[in-house]
Coordinates of C-alpha atoms and ligand atoms in Angstrom, one line a residue:
M67 CA 17.5 45.4 8.5
T68 CA 17.2 49.3 9.7
G69 CA 16.6 51.9 7.3
L70 CA 14.3 50.0 4.7
H71 CA 11.2 51.2 3.3
P72 CA 7.8 49.8 4.8
Q73 CA 7.6 48.5 0.9
T74 CA 10.7 46.5 1.4
R75 CA 10.2 45.4 4.9
A76 CA 6.6 44.1 4.0
V77 CA 8.5 41.6 1.7
H78 CA 11.1 40.4 4.0
P79 CA 9.5 39.2 7.0
P80 CA 11.6 37.5 9.7
V81 CA 11.8 33.5 9.0
I82 CA 11.8 31.7 12.4
V83 CA 13.9 28.7 12.5
P84 CA 13.4 27.2 16.1
E85 CA 16.5 27.1 17.8
G86 CA 17.0 25.3 21.4
S87 CA 13.9 23.3 21.1
E88 CA 12.2 21.0 18.2
P89 CA 8.6 20.8 17.0
V90 CA 6.9 17.6 18.0
G91 CA 4.8 17.4 15.0
V92 CA 5.9 17.8 11.6
P93 CA 5.6 21.5 10.4
I94 CA 3.9 22.5 7.1
Y95 CA 6.8 23.9 4.7
Q96 CA 4.6 25.6 2.2
G97 CA 7.2 27.9 0.8
H98 CA 8.6 26.5 -2.6
L99 CA 12.3 28.2 -2.4
F100 CA 15.2 27.7 -0.3
S101 CA 18.2 30.4 -0.5
F102 CA 22.0 29.5 0.0
D103 CA 24.8 31.4 1.6
S104 CA 26.8 29.9 -1.4
G105 CA 26.8 28.9 -5.2
D106 CA 28.6 25.7 -4.2
G107 CA 25.6 24.7 -1.6
L108 CA 23.2 25.6 -4.3
A109 CA 25.2 23.3 -7.0
A110 CA 25.3 20.5 -4.7
A111 CA 21.6 20.6 -3.9
F112 CA 20.9 19.7 -7.6
Q113 CA 22.6 16.4 -7.2
G114 CA 20.0 14.1 -5.9
P115 CA 17.0 13.4 -3.5
D116 CA 18.9 13.6 -0.2
E117 CA 20.4 17.2 -0.6
A118 CA 19.6 20.3 1.0
F119 CA 16.5 21.9 -0.1
F120 CA 16.2 24.6 -2.8
Y121 CA 13.2 24.2 -4.9
G122 CA 9.8 22.4 -4.2
R123 CA 9.6 20.4 -7.2
M124 CA 13.0 18.6 -6.4
G125 CA 12.5 18.1 -2.6
N126 CA 10.2 19.7 0.6
P127 CA 11.1 19.2 3.9
T128 CA 7.4 18.3 4.6
V129 CA 7.2 16.1 1.9
R130 CA 10.6 14.3 2.9
S131 CA 9.4 13.5 6.3
L132 CA 6.6 11.9 4.7
E133 CA 9.1 9.8 2.4
R134 CA 11.2 9.0 5.2
A135 CA 7.9 7.7 7.1
V136 CA 7.1 5.5 4.9
T137 CA 10.5 4.2 3.7
E138 CA 10.9 3.0 7.2
L139 CA 7.5 1.4 7.1
E140 CA 8.0 -0.3 4.1
G141 CA 11.9 -1.2 5.0
G142 CA 13.1 0.7 2.0
A143 CA 16.3 2.6 1.0
G144 CA 14.4 6.0 -0.1
A145 CA 11.1 6.9 -1.6
L146 CA 9.6 9.5 -3.7
A147 CA 6.3 11.1 -3.1
T148 CA 4.0 12.3 -5.9
A149 CA 0.9 14.2 -6.5
S150 CA -1.0 11.0 -6.9
G151 CA -0.7 7.3 -7.0
M152 CA -0.6 7.4 -10.8
G153 CA 2.1 9.9 -10.5
A154 CA 4.1 7.3 -8.6
I155 CA 3.5 4.8 -11.2
S156 CA 4.0 7.1 -14.1
A157 CA 7.5 8.2 -12.8
V158 CA 8.7 4.8 -12.1
L159 CA 7.7 3.6 -15.6
L160 CA 9.1 6.3 -17.5
A161 CA 12.0 6.1 -15.6
V162 CA 13.1 2.9 -15.9
L163 CA 11.5 1.7 -19.6
G164 CA 12.8 3.1 -23.2
S165 CA 11.5 1.8 -26.2
G166 CA 12.2 -1.9 -27.3
D167 CA 12.1 -2.7 -23.8
H168 CA 9.6 -5.3 -22.4
V169 CA 7.5 -5.6 -19.8
I170 CA 5.4 -8.6 -17.8
A171 CA 2.6 -7.7 -16.2
Q172 CA -0.8 -9.3 -14.4
S173 CA -3.8 -8.6 -16.0
A174 CA -5.6 -7.7 -13.4
L175 CA -4.3 -4.4 -12.9
Y176 CA -5.7 -1.0 -11.7
G177 CA -7.3 0.6 -14.6
G178 CA -4.9 3.7 -14.9
T179 CA -1.7 1.5 -14.9
H180 CA -3.4 -0.9 -17.6
A181 CA -4.1 2.2 -19.4
L182 CA -0.5 3.6 -19.2
L183 CA 0.8 0.2 -19.9
L184 CA -1.2 0.0 -23.5
D185 CA -0.3 3.6 -23.9
L186 CA 3.6 2.9 -23.8
A187 CA 3.0 0.0 -26.2
E188 CA 1.2 1.9 -28.6
R189 CA 3.0 5.1 -28.6
W190 CA 6.4 4.5 -27.2
G191 CA 7.4 1.2 -28.5
V192 CA 7.4 -0.8 -25.3
E193 CA 6.5 -4.2 -25.3
V194 CA 3.9 -5.6 -22.8
T195 CA 2.7 -9.3 -21.9
F196 CA 0.1 -9.7 -19.6
I197 CA 0.0 -12.8 -17.4
P198 CA -2.9 -14.1 -15.0
G199 CA -0.4 -13.9 -12.2
D200 CA -1.3 -17.3 -10.6
D201 CA 1.9 -19.3 -11.2
P202 CA 5.6 -18.0 -11.6
A203 CA 6.0 -20.2 -14.6
E204 CA 4.1 -17.7 -16.4
V205 CA 7.0 -15.3 -15.9
R206 CA 9.5 -17.6 -16.9
D207 CA 7.8 -18.4 -20.2
A208 CA 7.0 -14.5 -20.8
L209 CA 10.8 -13.4 -20.2
R210 CA 12.8 -12.0 -22.9
P211 CA 16.4 -10.6 -23.1
N212 CA 14.6 -7.3 -23.1
T213 CA 12.5 -7.5 -20.3
R214 CA 13.0 -4.9 -17.8
V215 CA 10.2 -4.5 -15.5
L216 CA 7.9 -7.1 -13.9
Y217 CA 4.8 -5.2 -12.8
L218 CA 2.4 -6.8 -10.1
E219 CA -0.2 -6.0 -7.5
T220 CA -0.1 -7.4 -4.2
V221 CA -3.9 -7.6 -4.0
A222 CA -5.9 -6.9 -7.2
N223 CA -9.2 -5.0 -7.8
P224 CA -12.1 -6.2 -7.4
T225 CA -11.1 -9.7 -7.9
T226 CA -9.0 -9.7 -4.6
H227 CA -6.7 -11.8 -6.7
V228 CA -3.2 -12.4 -4.3
T229 CA 0.1 -12.6 -6.1
D230 CA 2.5 -15.1 -4.3
L231 CA 5.5 -12.2 -4.6
P232 CA 8.1 -14.4 -3.4
A233 CA 7.5 -16.8 -6.1
F234 CA 7.6 -14.1 -8.6
T235 CA 10.6 -12.4 -7.5
E236 CA 12.1 -15.5 -7.6
A237 CA 11.3 -16.1 -11.1
V238 CA 13.5 -13.0 -12.0
R239 CA 16.4 -13.1 -9.5
G240 CA 19.6 -12.6 -11.2
R241 CA 18.5 -10.9 -14.2
D242 CA 18.4 -7.0 -15.2
V243 CA 14.7 -7.0 -14.4
L244 CA 13.1 -4.3 -11.9
T245 CA 10.2 -5.8 -9.8
V246 CA 7.5 -3.5 -9.3
V247 CA 4.5 -3.8 -6.6
D248 CA 1.6 -1.8 -6.4
N249 CA 0.7 -2.4 -2.5
T250 CA -2.1 -0.1 -2.2
F251 CA -4.7 -2.6 -0.9
T252 CA -2.2 -4.1 1.6
P253 CA -0.2 -1.3 3.8
I254 CA 1.1 -2.7 7.0
L255 CA 0.0 -6.1 6.1
C256 CA 2.5 -7.0 3.9
K257 CA 6.2 -5.6 3.2
P258 CA 7.2 -6.3 -0.5
I259 CA 10.4 -5.3 -0.4
E260 CA 11.0 -8.4 2.4
H261 CA 9.6 -10.8 -0.5
G262 CA 12.6 -9.4 -2.8
V263 CA 10.6 -6.5 -4.5
D264 CA 12.4 -3.6 -6.2
V265 CA 9.8 -0.8 -5.8
V266 CA 6.6 -0.8 -3.5
I267 CA 4.1 1.8 -4.8
H268 CA 1.0 2.9 -3.0
S269 CA -1.9 5.6 -3.9
T270 CA -1.6 7.3 -0.5
T271 CA -5.1 8.6 -1.6
K272 CA -6.4 5.4 -0.3
Y273 CA -5.3 4.0 3.5
L274 CA -2.0 5.8 3.7
S275 CA -3.8 8.9 4.3
G276 CA -6.9 7.2 5.1
H277 CA -9.6 9.8 5.6
G278 CA -10.4 10.6 2.0
D279 CA -9.3 14.1 2.1
V280 CA -6.0 13.8 -0.3
V281 CA -4.7 12.6 -3.6
G282 CA -1.2 11.3 -3.4
G283 CA 1.2 8.7 -4.2
I284 CA 4.5 7.5 -3.1
A285 CA 7.0 4.9 -4.4
V286 CA 9.5 3.5 -2.0
F287 CA 12.7 2.0 -3.4
A288 CA 14.8 -1.2 -2.2
D289 CA 17.8 0.3 -3.7
S290 CA 19.1 4.3 -3.9
S291 CA 20.4 3.9 -7.3
V292 CA 17.0 3.2 -8.5
H293 CA 15.5 6.0 -6.1
H294 CA 18.1 8.6 -7.7
R295 CA 17.1 7.5 -11.3
V296 CA 13.4 7.9 -10.7
W297 CA 14.1 11.2 -8.7
K298 CA 15.6 12.8 -11.7
H299 CA 12.8 11.6 -14.0
S300 CA 10.3 13.0 -11.8
L301 CA 11.9 16.5 -11.9
E302 CA 11.4 16.4 -15.8
L303 CA 7.7 15.0 -15.5
G304 CA 6.7 17.5 -12.3
T305 CA 5.1 14.9 -10.4
A306 CA 5.9 16.5 -6.9
A307 CA 3.6 16.1 -3.7
A308 CA 2.4 19.2 -2.3
P309 CA 3.4 20.2 1.3
F310 CA -0.2 20.2 2.5
A311 CA -1.2 16.7 0.8
A312 CA 2.0 15.2 2.5
W313 CA 1.2 16.8 5.7
L314 CA -2.3 15.4 5.9
T315 CA -0.8 11.7 5.0
I316 CA 1.7 12.1 7.6
R317 CA -1.2 12.8 10.0
G318 CA -3.0 9.5 8.6
L319 CA 0.3 7.4 9.1
A320 CA -0.1 7.6 12.8
T321 CA -3.2 5.4 12.9
L322 CA -2.7 3.5 9.8
P323 CA -1.7 0.3 11.7
M324 CA -5.0 0.3 13.8
R325 CA -6.8 1.4 10.9
V326 CA -6.0 -1.4 8.5
A327 CA -6.1 -3.8 11.8
R328 CA -9.9 -2.8 12.3
Q329 CA -10.6 -2.8 8.4
S330 CA -9.3 -6.1 8.1
A331 CA -11.3 -7.6 11.2
S332 CA -14.6 -6.2 10.0
A333 CA -13.9 -7.4 6.2
L334 CA -13.3 -10.7 7.0
D335 CA -16.6 -10.1 9.5
I336 CA -18.5 -9.3 6.4
A337 CA -17.2 -11.3 4.1
G338 CA -18.6 -14.3 6.0
R339 CA -22.0 -12.8 6.5
L340 CA -21.8 -12.1 2.9
A341 CA -21.1 -15.5 2.2
A342 CA -24.1 -17.0 3.9
H343 CA -26.6 -14.7 2.5
P344 CA -29.1 -16.1 -0.1
S345 CA -28.8 -13.5 -2.6
V346 CA -25.1 -13.6 -2.6
T347 CA -23.7 -16.5 -5.1
R348 CA -19.7 -15.8 -4.4
V349 CA -17.3 -13.4 -1.9
H350 CA -14.1 -12.8 -3.1
Y351 CA -12.1 -11.9 0.2
P352 CA -8.1 -13.7 0.9
G353 CA -9.2 -14.2 4.3
L354 CA -11.8 -16.9 3.7
S355 CA -11.0 -20.9 3.2
D356 CA -12.5 -20.6 -0.4
H357 CA -10.6 -18.0 -2.1
P358 CA -8.1 -19.5 -4.7
Q359 CA -5.1 -17.9 -3.2
H360 CA -5.8 -18.4 0.4
E361 CA -2.9 -20.2 1.2
V362 CA -0.8 -17.6 -0.4
A363 CA -2.9 -15.0 1.8
R364 CA -1.9 -17.1 5.0
R365 CA 1.6 -16.8 4.1
L366 CA 1.9 -13.1 2.7
L367 CA -0.7 -11.5 5.1
P368 CA -0.6 -13.6 8.0
D369 CA -2.3 -10.3 10.1
G370 CA -5.2 -9.8 7.8
A371 CA -6.4 -9.8 4.4
G372 CA -7.4 -5.8 4.3
G373 CA -10.4 -4.2 3.9
V374 CA -11.5 -4.5 0.7
L375 CA -13.8 -7.5 -0.7
A376 CA -15.8 -8.2 -3.6
F377 CA -19.2 -10.3 -3.9
E378 CA -21.4 -11.5 -6.7
L379 CA -25.1 -11.0 -6.8
A380 CA -27.4 -13.8 -8.0
G381 CA -29.4 -11.1 -10.0
G382 CA -26.5 -9.8 -11.9
R383 CA -26.3 -6.3 -13.2
D384 CA -29.7 -5.1 -12.5
A385 CA -29.5 -6.6 -8.8
G386 CA -25.9 -4.5 -8.5
G387 CA -27.3 -1.2 -9.8
T388 CA -30.1 -1.6 -7.3
F389 CA -28.4 -2.6 -4.4
S390 CA -25.4 0.1 -4.9
E391 CA -28.2 3.0 -4.6
A392 CA -29.7 1.3 -1.9
V393 CA -27.1 1.3 0.6
R394 CA -27.9 4.4 3.1
L395 CA -24.9 4.4 5.5
I396 CA -22.2 3.0 3.0
G397 CA -21.1 5.4 0.0
L398 CA -21.4 4.8 -3.5
G399 CA -18.0 5.8 -5.3
P400 CA -15.0 4.4 -6.8
S401 CA -12.4 4.7 -4.2
L402 CA -11.1 2.6 -1.1
G403 CA -9.3 2.7 1.9
A404 CA -11.5 5.7 4.0
A405 CA -12.6 5.7 7.4
V406 CA -16.0 5.5 5.5
S407 CA -17.2 2.5 3.9
L408 CA -17.9 2.4 0.2
V409 CA -19.5 0.3 -2.8
M410 CA -18.9 0.1 -6.1
H411 CA -20.8 -1.9 -9.1
P412 CA -18.4 -1.9 -11.8
A413 CA -21.0 -3.0 -14.2
S414 CA -23.2 -0.1 -13.7
T415 CA -20.7 2.5 -13.4
S416 CA -17.3 2.6 -14.3
H417 CA -17.4 -0.6 -16.8
R418 CA -21.2 0.3 -18.0
Q419 CA -20.0 0.1 -21.5
M420 CA -18.9 -3.4 -21.4
D421 CA -20.7 -6.5 -22.3
A422 CA -20.7 -9.6 -20.3
A423 CA -18.0 -11.2 -22.4
S424 CA -15.6 -8.3 -22.0
L425 CA -16.3 -8.1 -18.4
A426 CA -15.6 -11.4 -17.8
A427 CA -12.2 -11.1 -19.4
A428 CA -11.3 -8.2 -16.9
G429 CA -12.2 -10.9 -14.0
I430 CA -15.6 -8.8 -13.4
G431 CA -19.1 -10.3 -13.4
E432 CA -22.2 -8.5 -14.3
G433 CA -23.1 -8.6 -10.2
T434 CA -19.8 -8.0 -8.9
V435 CA -19.7 -5.4 -6.0
R436 CA -16.8 -4.1 -4.7
L437 CA -16.6 -3.1 -0.8
S438 CA -14.4 -1.0 1.0
I439 CA -14.7 -1.6 4.4
G440 CA -14.3 1.4 6.7
L441 CA -14.4 2.1 10.1
E442 CA -17.9 1.7 11.0
H443 CA -19.1 -0.9 13.7
P444 CA -19.6 -4.1 11.7
D445 CA -23.1 -4.6 13.1
D446 CA -24.2 -1.4 11.4
L447 CA -22.6 -2.3 7.7
W448 CA -24.4 -5.5 8.4
A449 CA -27.7 -4.0 8.9
D450 CA -27.1 -1.5 5.8
L451 CA -26.1 -4.3 3.7
E452 CA -29.0 -6.4 4.3
Q453 CA -31.5 -3.4 4.0
A454 CA -29.8 -3.0 0.7
L455 CA -29.7 -7.1 -0.6
A456 CA -33.3 -7.1 0.3
K457 CA -34.0 -4.5 -2.0
A458 CA -32.1 -6.1 -4.8
A459 CA -33.3 -9.5 -4.3
Ligands
LIG35 C1 -6.1 4.2 -6.8 C2 -5.2 3.4 -7.1 C3 -4.2 4.0 -8.1 C4 -4.0 5.2 -8.4 O1 -3.9 6.2 -7.4 P1 -4.2 7.6 -7.6 O2 -3.9 8.2 -6.0 O3 -6.0 8.0 -8.0 O4 -3.7 8.3 -8.6 C5 -3.3 2.7 -8.1 N1 -3.4 1.6 -7.7 C6 -4.5 1.1 -6.9 C7 -4.3 0.0 -6.6 C8 -5.1 2.1 -6.8 O5 -6.4 1.7 -5.9

């Protein structure tokens, strides 16, 4: 470009596309727009999630790297990365549901998902039936001719209820029902698509990014036609993941299997120590033999039951509040899956307005504490837990 004015040159720097060698890591493509040599090329790019890149809301090379990586980890046909876990859940449900459709969902759901389903029921004419998720017969009883979605979570929060995914997908086999599973708690440990699930969702905010520095989500599809359908609706909703968030998540994926294995092993260790402590009346961890779905967990999560556990303090609401403020190494916060350990006492924080009866209906006790185990040494975690338990006693 000779003969141009500096003002023009300034806005047209050379864009270097590597030739003759390739980057080893995934580059961050921060630019939102790609140009074409031909109108036909641009027209083709509008057709689906695997075409050429043209505008950041429709696709981005860094984001697609993340989508391909997680597709392979989950054994799917394609994926859609989103700006948050709720973005993935909303994109999927709003893409596949219409007014008059029926959803069967387990009752112990992530709070945001529960709120979305209630909103769809109140304002958009979607019918919702909540089931405990203990027995696939609940699904057979709830099925209607207009049932379109069965929505489950591999491990639920904070009860650590485990859903028998193969049995539940079997209950809707041969019907026009999409099974959607939130697998946020058990990446690597469980691959729901192998158990007949159609759509797997992760809040990548949690284990997939794993360092507490990203908000993001992803939906992985067993079938590319569902992927295309949800991608089209995601353009209307504007759920696209940002390139830098996708890049941080890709960085997190490198250590995901090691982190999750370590966190699972530490969680089992801490769960055992808590179960033997006099101030603790009960521990909820699928890896313990007294857990109600321990047998399901052994089949579904043979390599570890994840890094999240919950326990009941004998002292109830007051003890829970004191305990969660007394931890030093462990942070008090409503998230999980990070390198740092976190506690959460729902009755004095997120669920403060609820009385004992409404808490119980949500599967939460007044003294229930959730613990997300990080990557610290389990002896250091135990020392912190022990001193906080002593203060709460
Ligand atoms: C955090 C979380 C979500 C929501 O994810 P965001 O990234 O916060 O939008 C959904 N499901 C589960 C199980 C979660 O833990």
